[in-house]
Amino acid sequence: MTVINPIQEAEALAAKLERLDLAGRLSLVAGLGGRVVFTTSLGIEDQVITAEIGTHRLPIDVVTLQTGRLFKETLDLIGETESQYDIHITRYEPEQADIDAYAAKYGMNGFYESVEARHACCSVRKLKPLARALEGATIWITGLRRGQSANRAETPFAEYDAERHLLKVNPLADWDIDAIKVFVADNGVPINPLHARGYPSIGCEPCTRAIKPGEPERAGRWWWEQDEKRECGLHVAEETASIVAQQ
Ligand code: SF4
């Protein structure tokens, strides 16, 4: 009997996913068994995936990280999306004790002061809730695209997340933003009105600004930091993604 390791399993899955359209990719993954979780930030890419899950009634848990610092427009879109697709989006929130401890040490908006303080906030408001959201999951679906940033340019269709012991699947890895917009228009997918106001990538309100013409899609995230590879820790740099795995 041939025994394949999780990395080989991910590579084999990625090869199959590459040949399918989006609905086919999601159906294949949903049929693999175990708990399949899709984490949505309600961004335009994620809305495309949610639309396919809802339209095809796929057995995939749709969850979001309700950090407590989201835009009102994002919060409104959660309910609108649930209503349109008759699905439930489970909200995972930070622990109040963690927020209090963070505020005591750094100040509620201490994330502007240092990268360490920013990572600490993302850890409390995103990473710890993500860990709870993925408890018991065998597959984690994300809306990562290669065109979103240089940091995501090598995003595979599937990879092994050794830290979380699951397969991470990125079914939109090869989609460009124009294809996303066409899908949204053709299918009447609800999207965040902030996209039309210069926000291609939307995270927490205090950490997201509109971008200027010609800037990279994620230039408005943690704009005060200099590191071109800045992320929130949900998805780490590609060179380590197959070993260690951030929305
Ligand atoms: S994006 Fe900003 S507000 Fe949101 S968790 Fe990270 S540092 Fe905190």
GROMACS .gro file of C-alpha atoms in nm, residues 65-67 92-95 98-99 102 106 111 115-132 163-164 204 207 222 231-234 246-247:
model
   41
   65LEU     CA    1  -1.421   3.656   1.267
   66GLN     CA    2  -1.623   3.931   1.430
   67THR     CA    3  -1.326   4.123   1.569
   92TYR     CA    4  -1.643   3.402   1.627
   93GLU     CA    5  -1.556   3.684   1.866
   94PRO     CA    6  -1.256   3.763   2.086
   95GLU     CA    7  -1.270   3.696   2.460
   98ASP     CA    8  -0.817   3.914   2.625
   99ILE     CA    9  -0.938   4.253   2.501
  102TYR     CA   10  -0.457   4.404   2.557
  106TYR     CA   11  -0.103   4.865   2.490
  111PHE     CA   12  -0.164   4.877   1.731
  115VAL     CA   13   0.438   4.602   1.489
  116GLU     CA   14   0.450   4.398   1.808
  117ALA     CA   15   0.144   4.576   1.946
  118ARG     CA   16  -0.036   4.530   1.615
  119HIS     CA   17   0.037   4.161   1.602
  120ALA     CA   18  -0.079   4.128   1.962
  121CYS     CA   19  -0.413   4.287   1.871
  122CYS     CA   20  -0.455   4.062   1.566
  123SER     CA   21  -0.373   3.766   1.785
  124VAL     CA   22  -0.647   3.851   2.035
  125ARG     CA   23  -0.912   3.961   1.787
  126LYS     CA   24  -0.838   3.728   1.495
  127LEU     CA   25  -0.599   3.441   1.559
  128LYS     CA   26  -0.752   3.311   1.880
  129PRO     CA   27  -1.108   3.325   1.741
  130LEU     CA   28  -0.980   3.160   1.422
  131ALA     CA   29  -0.837   2.874   1.627
  132ARG     CA   30  -1.181   2.820   1.780
  163GLU     CA   31   0.033   2.409   1.260
  164ARG     CA   32  -0.339   2.351   1.240
  204CYS     CA   33  -1.092   4.623   1.071
  207CYS     CA   34  -0.658   4.947   1.022
  222TRP     CA   35  -0.199   4.855   0.814
  231GLU     CA   36  -0.035   4.034   0.712
  232CYS     CA   37  -0.249   3.971   1.017
  233GLY     CA   38  -0.106   3.626   1.080
  234LEU     CA   39  -0.401   3.426   0.945
  246GLN     CA   40  -0.432   3.486   0.857
  247GLN     CA   41  -0.752   3.690   0.738
   0.00000   0.00000   0.00000
